[in-house]
Amino acid sequence: MRRWCTQFWPVGLGLLGFIATWYAVIWAFDLQWFQLPSPHVVLASLAEHWRELGSAAWRTWRSASLGFLAATCLGLTTSLLFGALPLVRRVVYPALVLLQMIPIIASAAMVVILLDTGTIATVVIAFLISYFPIMANTTRGLMEVPREQLDLFQLYRARGWQRLFWLRLPQALPAFFTGLHVASTLVVIGTVTGELFATSSDDQGGLGYLIFVYRAQLKTPELYSAALLSSVLGFFFVGVVSLLRRMLLSPWYKLEVDEGAPD
Amino acid sequence: MEESVSIHIDNVVQTFSPGTRVLRGISATIKPGSFVGLLGPSGAGKSTLLRIVAGLLPPTGGRIDFGSEREPDISFIFQQPSLLPWLRLHDNIALPLRLDGRPKEERRARASELAQRVGLSEALERYPRQLSVGMQMRASLARALACRPQLLLLDEPLAAVDALTRTQLNASLRSWHEEDRWTALLVTHSIEEAVFLCDRILVLDHGVLAEDYAVEGPARRSLEWKSEAAYHAQVDQLNRQLLQKAAQ
């Protein structure tokens, strides 16, 4: 309990500071509720529209999870393919980098034109934003094996699959989790952005769609509630990845870079 | 136990880029079961020669022959322990056997036997990051012996450990060699270490074999030998010869 308190009091302090600054800005610039609602107004709006916001958050979470899961599976598979076949990596990787350079708004528009609006389009957009960090980091991890370890496997006449699965893959695990961490911070942003494009007025939309509607209706406290829920969803993904990383790596890998560094 | 092998180094040349000749035609024959040291200043080509003998680097010219029909079982000990951080110690020690497809029971038994030999029986379930550098180096030695090698190549294996551990591990290395009789080729910067461990010392200088020195010492060596006059005389003699070479 004491350790928990020691670890989390800076977070609590930061949160209190943030809320205090929020109130101070409203007071200092004399802002109206439709310009910047105060935190208690946002919380009241969240409670009032809980049913609508909750079901939208569920739909956003579902799309983000499916996209994230698909990106994890396909990102890992592509990286293993690149690790096993360097020629394929040299041919395909630059093309993937080029695709990654397309802004997510443009990708989202293209996906909606191709697949029409709906959940599948949102999942694909969530996948697109999560895939590259996972694939790129894992590929880097697979390539960055210390020379001595490669020499060791060569000396003991290891086969290609032994080198890939017993040396390169475990060596790449920390980098894979770095990729997952980056993707987890992006996936909700991508999904919410995707929902702006991929939801029609006939569909039941996610948080992105609600943000779009609330902005049009000047429902600023509701808009902030939706943004707050998006942020909570983002924390969920980051938290799950951090937990998995700790469980799988901490026995053998030094997680903290130095004392006080964020995990 | 496989028989140890001889090494015939025949006019080996290594060029890394046009104008960078690291080895300029090295020839030597190393008898089976002997412990040979490679001494010389940094950049003399010692580690390069070791990597060529290991088959990790194809020579630009010349050849290496082990005097046997099939490829010998070779183990290599690097400057760093190079243990796999995600494997517990017993799996690290038994890695060569795992790569060779040996059953789990055999791997565990061999790892336990070797851990006992290097004084790490209590640490078998630990991960490398939970061990000191000295303990990691012991584990690296145990791993190198796991496949019962015919040839052991050592590239400054004790450079990173403290002086006391280094002395202890040197004594252990020599006694294991006396028991198992694998052929050994050791790269070192330490004349004292080379004279204690080796039967013969090859001095490399600017990519050529500058000196071939036979160490005169007892076949069975313990740390007591290091306090004898014969040991110190040979260390001094080799030291003088190397200083003269450097001055030329």
Coordinates of C-alpha atoms in Angstrom, one line a residue:
Chain A
M1 CA 0.0 0.0 0.0
R2 CA 2.8 2.3 1.0
R3 CA 4.7 1.5 -2.2
W4 CA 1.6 2.1 -4.2
C5 CA 1.1 5.5 -2.6
T6 CA 4.8 6.4 -3.2
Q7 CA 4.5 5.4 -6.9
F8 CA 1.2 7.2 -7.6
W9 CA 1.2 10.4 -5.6
P10 CA 3.0 12.3 -8.4
V11 CA 0.2 11.2 -10.8
G12 CA -2.5 12.5 -8.4
L13 CA -0.6 15.7 -7.9
G14 CA -0.3 16.2 -11.7
L15 CA -4.0 15.5 -12.1
L16 CA -4.9 18.0 -9.4
G17 CA -2.6 20.6 -11.0
F18 CA -4.2 20.0 -14.4
I19 CA -7.7 20.6 -13.0
A20 CA -6.6 23.7 -11.1
T21 CA -5.1 25.1 -14.3
W22 CA -8.3 24.3 -16.1
Y23 CA -10.4 26.4 -13.6
A24 CA -7.7 29.1 -13.6
V25 CA -7.9 29.5 -17.4
I26 CA -11.7 29.8 -17.3
W27 CA -11.5 32.4 -14.6
A28 CA -8.5 34.3 -16.1
F29 CA -10.0 34.6 -19.6
D30 CA -13.6 34.8 -18.5
L31 CA -14.6 31.9 -20.8
Q32 CA -18.3 30.8 -21.2
W33 CA -19.5 27.2 -20.7
F34 CA -19.9 26.8 -24.6
Q35 CA -16.2 27.9 -25.1
L36 CA -14.6 25.9 -22.3
P37 CA -16.8 24.2 -19.8
S38 CA -15.4 23.7 -16.3
P39 CA -14.5 20.2 -15.1
H40 CA -17.6 19.7 -12.9
V41 CA -19.9 20.7 -15.8
V42 CA -18.2 18.1 -18.0
L43 CA -18.6 15.4 -15.3
A44 CA -22.3 16.4 -14.9
S45 CA -22.8 16.1 -18.6
L46 CA -21.1 12.7 -18.6
A47 CA -23.5 11.5 -15.9
E48 CA -26.5 12.9 -17.7
H49 CA -25.6 11.4 -21.1
W50 CA -24.1 8.3 -19.8
R51 CA -26.2 5.8 -21.7
E52 CA -25.5 7.5 -25.1
L53 CA -21.8 8.1 -24.4
G54 CA -21.3 4.6 -22.9
S55 CA -22.7 2.8 -25.9
A56 CA -20.6 5.0 -28.3
A57 CA -17.5 4.3 -26.2
W58 CA -18.3 0.5 -26.4
R59 CA -18.5 0.8 -30.2
T60 CA -15.2 2.7 -30.4
W61 CA -13.5 0.2 -28.0
R62 CA -14.8 -2.7 -30.1
S63 CA -13.4 -1.2 -33.4
A64 CA -10.2 -0.2 -31.8
S65 CA -9.7 -3.6 -30.2
L66 CA -10.4 -5.5 -33.4
G67 CA -8.1 -3.2 -35.4
F68 CA -5.3 -3.4 -32.8
L69 CA -5.5 -7.2 -32.6
A70 CA -5.4 -7.5 -36.4
A71 CA -2.4 -5.1 -36.5
T72 CA -0.6 -7.1 -33.8
C73 CA -1.1 -10.4 -35.6
L74 CA -0.3 -9.2 -39.0
G75 CA 2.5 -6.9 -37.8
L76 CA 4.2 -9.8 -36.1
T77 CA 3.7 -12.1 -39.1
T78 CA 5.1 -9.6 -41.5
S79 CA 8.1 -9.0 -39.3
L80 CA 8.8 -12.7 -39.0
L81 CA 8.6 -13.0 -42.8
F82 CA 11.1 -10.1 -43.1
G83 CA 13.3 -11.8 -40.6
A84 CA 13.3 -15.1 -42.5
L85 CA 13.5 -13.6 -46.0
P86 CA 15.8 -10.5 -46.1
L87 CA 15.2 -10.1 -49.8
V88 CA 11.4 -9.8 -49.3
R89 CA 12.1 -7.2 -46.5
R90 CA 14.3 -5.1 -48.9
V91 CA 11.6 -5.1 -51.6
V92 CA 8.5 -4.7 -49.4
Y93 CA 9.6 -2.6 -46.5
P94 CA 10.2 0.7 -48.4
A95 CA 6.7 0.4 -49.9
L96 CA 5.2 0.0 -46.4
V97 CA 7.2 3.1 -45.2
L98 CA 5.7 5.0 -48.2
L99 CA 2.2 4.0 -47.3
Q100 CA 2.7 5.0 -43.7
M101 CA 3.5 8.5 -44.9
I102 CA -0.1 9.0 -46.0
P103 CA -2.0 11.1 -43.4
I104 CA -4.6 9.1 -41.5
I105 CA -7.3 11.5 -42.6
A106 CA -6.5 10.7 -46.3
S107 CA -6.3 6.9 -45.5
A108 CA -9.7 7.1 -43.7
A109 CA -11.3 8.8 -46.7
M110 CA -9.9 6.2 -49.1
V111 CA -11.0 3.3 -46.9
V112 CA -14.6 4.7 -46.7
I113 CA -14.7 5.1 -50.5
L114 CA -13.5 1.5 -50.8
L115 CA -15.5 -0.2 -48.1
D116 CA -18.4 2.2 -47.5
T117 CA -19.3 3.4 -44.0
G118 CA -19.7 1.0 -41.0
T119 CA -17.8 -0.9 -38.4
I120 CA -15.5 -2.8 -40.9
A121 CA -14.2 0.5 -42.3
T122 CA -13.5 1.8 -38.8
V123 CA -11.7 -1.4 -37.9
V124 CA -9.6 -1.1 -41.0
I125 CA -8.7 2.5 -40.1
A126 CA -7.7 1.4 -36.6
F127 CA -5.6 -1.4 -38.1
L128 CA -3.9 1.0 -40.5
I129 CA -2.7 3.4 -37.7
S130 CA -1.6 0.5 -35.4
Y131 CA 0.1 -1.8 -37.9
F132 CA 3.2 0.2 -38.9
P133 CA 4.7 0.9 -35.4
I134 CA 4.3 -2.8 -34.5
M135 CA 5.8 -4.1 -37.7
A136 CA 8.6 -1.5 -37.9
N137 CA 9.7 -2.0 -34.3
T138 CA 9.5 -5.8 -34.4
T139 CA 11.5 -5.9 -37.7
R140 CA 14.1 -3.7 -36.1
G141 CA 14.3 -6.0 -33.1
L142 CA 14.6 -9.0 -35.3
M143 CA 17.5 -7.4 -37.2
E144 CA 19.4 -6.1 -34.2
V145 CA 20.8 -9.3 -32.8
P146 CA 24.3 -9.0 -31.2
R147 CA 27.0 -10.5 -33.5
E148 CA 28.3 -12.8 -30.8
Q149 CA 24.9 -14.5 -30.5
L150 CA 24.6 -14.9 -34.2
D151 CA 28.1 -16.4 -34.3
L152 CA 27.2 -18.7 -31.5
F153 CA 24.2 -20.1 -33.4
Q154 CA 26.4 -20.4 -36.5
L155 CA 29.1 -22.3 -34.6
Y156 CA 26.6 -24.7 -33.2
R157 CA 25.2 -25.2 -36.7
A158 CA 21.7 -23.9 -35.9
R159 CA 19.1 -24.2 -38.6
G160 CA 17.3 -21.2 -40.0
W161 CA 14.1 -21.7 -38.1
Q162 CA 16.1 -22.1 -34.8
R163 CA 17.8 -18.8 -35.5
L164 CA 14.5 -17.1 -36.2
F165 CA 12.4 -18.5 -33.3
W166 CA 15.0 -19.2 -30.6
L167 CA 17.3 -16.2 -31.2
R168 CA 15.8 -13.4 -33.3
L169 CA 12.2 -13.6 -32.0
P170 CA 13.0 -13.5 -28.2
Q171 CA 15.6 -10.8 -28.9
A172 CA 12.9 -8.8 -30.6
L173 CA 10.4 -9.0 -27.8
P174 CA 11.3 -5.7 -26.1
A175 CA 11.2 -3.9 -29.5
F176 CA 7.8 -5.6 -30.2
F177 CA 6.4 -4.3 -27.0
T178 CA 7.8 -0.8 -27.8
G179 CA 5.8 -1.0 -31.1
L180 CA 2.7 -2.2 -29.2
H181 CA 3.1 0.7 -26.8
V182 CA 3.3 3.3 -29.6
A183 CA 0.3 1.6 -31.4
S184 CA -1.7 1.6 -28.2
T185 CA -1.3 5.3 -27.9
L186 CA -2.5 5.8 -31.5
V187 CA -5.2 3.3 -31.9
V188 CA -8.0 5.2 -30.2
I189 CA -7.0 8.4 -32.0
G190 CA -7.1 6.6 -35.3
T191 CA -10.5 4.9 -34.5
V192 CA -12.1 8.2 -33.4
T193 CA -10.7 9.9 -36.5
G194 CA -12.0 7.0 -38.6
E195 CA -15.5 7.3 -37.1
L196 CA -15.7 10.9 -38.3
F197 CA -15.6 9.5 -41.9
A198 CA -16.9 6.0 -41.5
T199 CA -20.2 6.6 -39.8
S200 CA -23.4 7.7 -41.6
S201 CA -26.5 9.1 -40.0
D202 CA -28.1 5.6 -40.4
D203 CA -25.4 3.9 -38.3
Q204 CA -25.0 3.9 -34.6
G205 CA -21.7 5.8 -34.3
G206 CA -18.8 5.7 -31.9
L207 CA -17.2 8.5 -29.9
G208 CA -15.8 10.1 -33.1
Y209 CA -19.3 10.4 -34.6
L210 CA -20.7 11.8 -31.3
I211 CA -17.9 14.4 -31.2
F212 CA -18.8 15.5 -34.7
V213 CA -22.5 15.8 -33.8
Y214 CA -21.9 17.6 -30.5
R215 CA -19.6 20.1 -32.2
A216 CA -22.3 20.8 -34.9
Q217 CA -24.9 21.3 -32.1
L218 CA -22.5 23.4 -30.0
K219 CA -23.0 20.9 -27.1
T220 CA -19.5 21.7 -25.7
P221 CA -19.8 19.9 -22.3
E222 CA -21.0 16.7 -24.1
L223 CA -18.1 17.1 -26.6
Y224 CA -15.7 17.3 -23.7
S225 CA -17.3 14.2 -22.1
A226 CA -16.8 12.3 -25.3
A227 CA -13.2 13.5 -25.5
L228 CA -12.6 12.4 -21.9
L229 CA -14.0 9.0 -22.6
S230 CA -11.7 8.7 -25.7
S231 CA -8.8 9.5 -23.4
V232 CA -9.9 6.8 -20.9
L233 CA -10.1 4.3 -23.7
G234 CA -6.6 5.2 -24.8
F235 CA -5.4 4.6 -21.2
F236 CA -7.0 1.2 -21.3
F237 CA -5.0 0.1 -24.3
V238 CA -1.7 1.6 -22.9
G239 CA -2.4 -0.1 -19.6
V240 CA -3.1 -3.5 -21.1
V241 CA 0.1 -3.3 -23.1
S242 CA 2.2 -2.2 -20.1
L243 CA 0.8 -5.0 -18.0
L244 CA 1.6 -7.6 -20.7
R245 CA 5.0 -6.2 -21.1
R246 CA 5.7 -6.3 -17.4
M247 CA 4.4 -9.9 -17.2
L248 CA 6.4 -11.2 -20.1
L249 CA 9.6 -9.2 -20.0
S250 CA 10.3 -8.3 -16.4
P251 CA 11.9 -11.6 -15.3
W252 CA 14.7 -11.2 -17.7
Y253 CA 14.7 -7.7 -19.2
K254 CA 15.5 -4.4 -17.4
L255 CA 12.4 -2.4 -18.0
E256 CA 13.4 0.9 -16.4
V257 CA 16.1 2.8 -18.3
D258 CA 17.1 4.8 -15.2
E259 CA 15.6 5.7 -11.8
G260 CA 12.5 7.8 -12.2
A261 CA 12.1 7.2 -15.9
P262 CA 8.6 6.5 -17.0
D263 CA 7.8 2.9 -17.9
Chain B
M1 CA 34.7 -37.9 -25.5
E2 CA 35.7 -36.9 -29.0
E3 CA 39.4 -36.7 -29.8
S4 CA 40.9 -33.3 -29.9
V5 CA 42.0 -31.9 -33.3
S6 CA 45.1 -30.4 -34.8
I7 CA 45.0 -27.1 -36.6
H8 CA 47.0 -26.4 -39.7
I9 CA 47.0 -22.7 -40.6
D10 CA 48.3 -22.5 -44.1
N11 CA 49.4 -19.0 -45.4
V12 CA 46.2 -17.3 -44.2
V13 CA 45.7 -13.8 -45.5
Q14 CA 42.8 -11.4 -44.6
T15 CA 42.1 -8.2 -46.3
F16 CA 39.0 -6.2 -45.2
S17 CA 39.1 -3.4 -47.7
P18 CA 41.6 -2.5 -50.4
G19 CA 44.7 -1.5 -48.5
T20 CA 43.7 -2.9 -45.1
R21 CA 45.6 -6.2 -44.8
V22 CA 45.0 -7.6 -41.3
L23 CA 46.7 -10.9 -41.8
R24 CA 49.7 -11.2 -44.2
G25 CA 50.2 -14.9 -44.6
I26 CA 50.1 -16.7 -41.3
S27 CA 51.2 -20.3 -41.2
A28 CA 51.4 -22.6 -38.1
T29 CA 50.6 -26.1 -37.0
I30 CA 48.9 -26.7 -33.6
K31 CA 49.1 -30.2 -32.1
P32 CA 46.0 -31.9 -30.8
G33 CA 45.3 -31.3 -27.1
S34 CA 47.7 -28.4 -26.9
F35 CA 46.9 -25.0 -25.3
V36 CA 48.2 -22.2 -27.6
G37 CA 48.2 -18.5 -26.9
L38 CA 47.9 -15.7 -29.4
L39 CA 49.7 -12.6 -28.1
G40 CA 50.3 -9.2 -29.7
P41 CA 49.3 -5.6 -29.6
S42 CA 45.8 -4.4 -30.5
G43 CA 45.2 -4.6 -34.3
A44 CA 47.8 -7.4 -34.8
G45 CA 45.1 -9.7 -36.2
K46 CA 44.7 -12.1 -33.3
S47 CA 40.8 -12.0 -33.1
T48 CA 40.6 -12.1 -36.8
L49 CA 42.7 -15.2 -37.0
L50 CA 40.5 -16.8 -34.2
R51 CA 37.3 -16.0 -36.2
I52 CA 38.9 -17.5 -39.3
V53 CA 39.8 -20.7 -37.4
A54 CA 36.2 -20.9 -36.1
G55 CA 34.8 -20.7 -39.6
L56 CA 33.0 -17.4 -38.8
L57 CA 35.0 -15.5 -41.3
P58 CA 36.2 -16.8 -44.7
P59 CA 39.9 -15.9 -45.2
T60 CA 40.8 -13.9 -48.3
G61 CA 43.7 -16.3 -48.9
G62 CA 45.1 -19.5 -47.5
R63 CA 43.3 -22.2 -45.7
I64 CA 42.6 -23.9 -42.3
D65 CA 42.7 -27.7 -42.0
F66 CA 41.8 -29.7 -39.0
G67 CA 43.4 -33.0 -40.1
S68 CA 40.0 -34.8 -39.9
E69 CA 37.4 -35.9 -42.4
R70 CA 34.5 -34.2 -40.7
E71 CA 34.1 -30.7 -39.3
P72 CA 35.3 -30.7 -35.7
D73 CA 33.0 -29.6 -32.8
I74 CA 34.2 -26.1 -32.0
S75 CA 33.2 -23.9 -29.1
F76 CA 34.0 -20.2 -28.8
I77 CA 34.2 -18.0 -25.7
F78 CA 33.8 -14.3 -26.5
Q79 CA 35.0 -11.3 -24.6
Q80 CA 31.5 -10.8 -23.2
P81 CA 29.6 -13.7 -21.7
S82 CA 27.0 -13.4 -24.5
L83 CA 24.3 -15.4 -22.6
L84 CA 20.8 -15.3 -23.9
P85 CA 19.0 -13.0 -21.4
W86 CA 15.6 -14.7 -21.8
L87 CA 16.9 -18.2 -20.9
R88 CA 17.5 -19.4 -17.3
L89 CA 21.0 -20.5 -16.6
H90 CA 20.5 -24.2 -17.1
D91 CA 19.0 -23.5 -20.6
N92 CA 21.9 -21.2 -21.4
I93 CA 24.5 -23.8 -20.5
A94 CA 22.7 -26.5 -22.4
L95 CA 22.1 -24.3 -25.5
P96 CA 24.5 -26.2 -27.8
L97 CA 22.7 -29.4 -26.9
R98 CA 19.3 -27.9 -27.5
L99 CA 20.4 -26.7 -30.9
D100 CA 21.7 -30.3 -31.6
G101 CA 18.2 -31.7 -30.8
R102 CA 19.2 -33.6 -27.6
P103 CA 16.4 -34.6 -25.2
K104 CA 15.5 -32.4 -22.3
E105 CA 16.7 -34.9 -19.6
E106 CA 20.2 -35.1 -21.2
R107 CA 20.3 -31.3 -21.4
R108 CA 19.4 -30.9 -17.7
A109 CA 21.8 -33.5 -16.5
R110 CA 24.7 -32.0 -18.5
A111 CA 23.8 -28.4 -17.4
S112 CA 23.8 -29.6 -13.7
E113 CA 27.1 -31.4 -14.1
L114 CA 28.8 -28.3 -15.7
A115 CA 27.2 -25.9 -13.3
Q116 CA 28.7 -27.9 -10.5
R117 CA 32.1 -27.8 -12.2
V118 CA 32.0 -24.0 -12.5
G119 CA 30.5 -23.5 -9.1
L120 CA 27.1 -22.3 -10.2
S121 CA 24.8 -25.1 -9.0
E122 CA 22.8 -22.7 -6.8
A123 CA 22.2 -20.4 -9.7
L124 CA 20.7 -22.8 -12.3
E125 CA 17.2 -21.3 -12.1
R126 CA 18.3 -17.6 -12.4
Y127 CA 18.3 -15.4 -15.4
P128 CA 21.7 -13.8 -16.6
R129 CA 20.8 -10.4 -15.4
Q130 CA 20.5 -11.8 -11.9
L131 CA 24.2 -12.9 -12.0
S132 CA 27.4 -11.0 -11.6
V133 CA 29.7 -10.6 -14.6
G134 CA 32.1 -13.2 -13.1
M135 CA 29.2 -15.7 -12.7
Q136 CA 28.0 -15.0 -16.2
M137 CA 31.6 -15.7 -17.5
R138 CA 31.6 -19.0 -15.6
A139 CA 28.3 -19.8 -17.2
S140 CA 29.7 -18.9 -20.6
L141 CA 32.6 -21.3 -20.0
A142 CA 30.2 -24.1 -18.9
R143 CA 28.2 -23.5 -22.1
A144 CA 31.3 -23.8 -24.2
L145 CA 32.1 -27.2 -22.7
A146 CA 28.5 -28.5 -22.9
C147 CA 28.9 -30.0 -26.4
R148 CA 32.3 -31.7 -25.4
P149 CA 34.2 -29.6 -27.9
Q150 CA 37.3 -30.9 -29.7
L151 CA 38.5 -27.3 -30.2
L152 CA 38.0 -24.4 -27.8
L153 CA 38.6 -20.9 -29.0
L154 CA 38.9 -18.1 -26.4
D155 CA 38.8 -14.5 -27.4
E156 CA 40.1 -12.6 -24.3
P157 CA 37.4 -14.3 -22.3
L158 CA 38.4 -12.9 -18.9
A159 CA 39.1 -9.3 -19.9
A160 CA 35.9 -8.1 -18.3
V161 CA 36.2 -9.8 -14.9
D162 CA 38.0 -8.7 -11.7
A163 CA 41.6 -9.7 -11.0
L164 CA 40.7 -12.3 -8.3
T165 CA 38.0 -14.0 -10.4
R166 CA 40.4 -13.9 -13.4
T167 CA 43.0 -15.8 -11.4
Q168 CA 40.5 -18.4 -10.2
L169 CA 39.0 -18.9 -13.6
N170 CA 42.5 -19.3 -15.2
A171 CA 43.3 -22.0 -12.7
S172 CA 39.9 -23.7 -13.5
L173 CA 40.5 -23.4 -17.3
R174 CA 43.9 -25.0 -17.0
S175 CA 42.6 -27.9 -14.9
W176 CA 39.6 -28.6 -17.2
H177 CA 42.0 -28.6 -20.1
E178 CA 44.2 -31.1 -18.3
E179 CA 41.2 -33.3 -17.7
D180 CA 39.5 -33.1 -21.1
R181 CA 42.5 -32.4 -23.4
W182 CA 40.6 -30.3 -26.0
T183 CA 42.8 -28.2 -28.2
A184 CA 42.7 -24.6 -27.2
L185 CA 43.5 -21.3 -28.9
L186 CA 43.5 -18.3 -26.6
V187 CA 43.7 -14.6 -27.6
T188 CA 45.0 -12.5 -24.7
H189 CA 46.8 -9.3 -23.9
S190 CA 48.2 -10.7 -20.7
I191 CA 51.7 -12.3 -20.8
E192 CA 51.2 -13.7 -17.3
E193 CA 47.9 -15.3 -18.3
A194 CA 49.4 -16.7 -21.5
V195 CA 52.5 -18.2 -19.7
F196 CA 50.3 -19.8 -17.0
L197 CA 47.7 -21.3 -19.4
C198 CA 49.6 -22.1 -22.6
D199 CA 52.1 -24.7 -23.8
R200 CA 53.0 -22.5 -26.7
I201 CA 52.6 -18.8 -27.5
L202 CA 52.4 -17.3 -31.0
V203 CA 53.1 -13.6 -31.1
L204 CA 51.4 -11.7 -33.9
D205 CA 52.6 -8.3 -35.0
H206 CA 51.1 -6.3 -37.9
G207 CA 49.5 -9.4 -39.3
V208 CA 52.6 -11.6 -39.4
L209 CA 53.8 -14.3 -37.0
A210 CA 56.6 -12.5 -35.2
E211 CA 57.5 -15.1 -32.5
D212 CA 56.8 -18.8 -31.7
Y213 CA 57.5 -19.4 -28.1
A214 CA 57.4 -22.7 -26.3
V215 CA 56.4 -22.4 -22.6
E216 CA 58.4 -24.7 -20.3
G217 CA 56.2 -25.6 -17.4
P218 CA 54.7 -28.6 -15.6
A219 CA 52.0 -30.5 -17.5
R220 CA 49.8 -30.2 -14.5
R221 CA 49.7 -26.5 -13.3
S222 CA 48.2 -25.0 -10.2
L223 CA 48.3 -21.5 -9.0
E224 CA 51.5 -22.4 -6.9
W225 CA 53.4 -22.5 -10.2
K226 CA 52.9 -18.8 -10.5
S227 CA 55.1 -18.2 -7.5
E228 CA 58.0 -20.2 -9.0
A229 CA 61.1 -18.6 -10.5
A230 CA 60.8 -20.5 -13.8
Y231 CA 57.3 -18.9 -14.3
H232 CA 58.5 -15.4 -13.7
A233 CA 61.7 -15.9 -15.8
Q234 CA 59.5 -16.8 -18.8
V235 CA 57.1 -13.9 -18.2
D236 CA 60.1 -11.5 -18.0
Q237 CA 61.8 -13.0 -21.1
L238 CA 58.6 -12.8 -23.2
N239 CA 58.0 -9.2 -21.9
R240 CA 61.5 -8.2 -23.0
Q241 CA 61.1 -9.8 -26.4
L242 CA 57.8 -8.0 -27.0
L243 CA 59.3 -4.7 -25.9
Q244 CA 62.2 -5.1 -28.3
K245 CA 59.8 -5.9 -31.1
A246 CA 57.7 -2.8 -30.3
A247 CA 60.9 -0.7 -30.3
Q248 CA 62.0 -1.9 -33.7

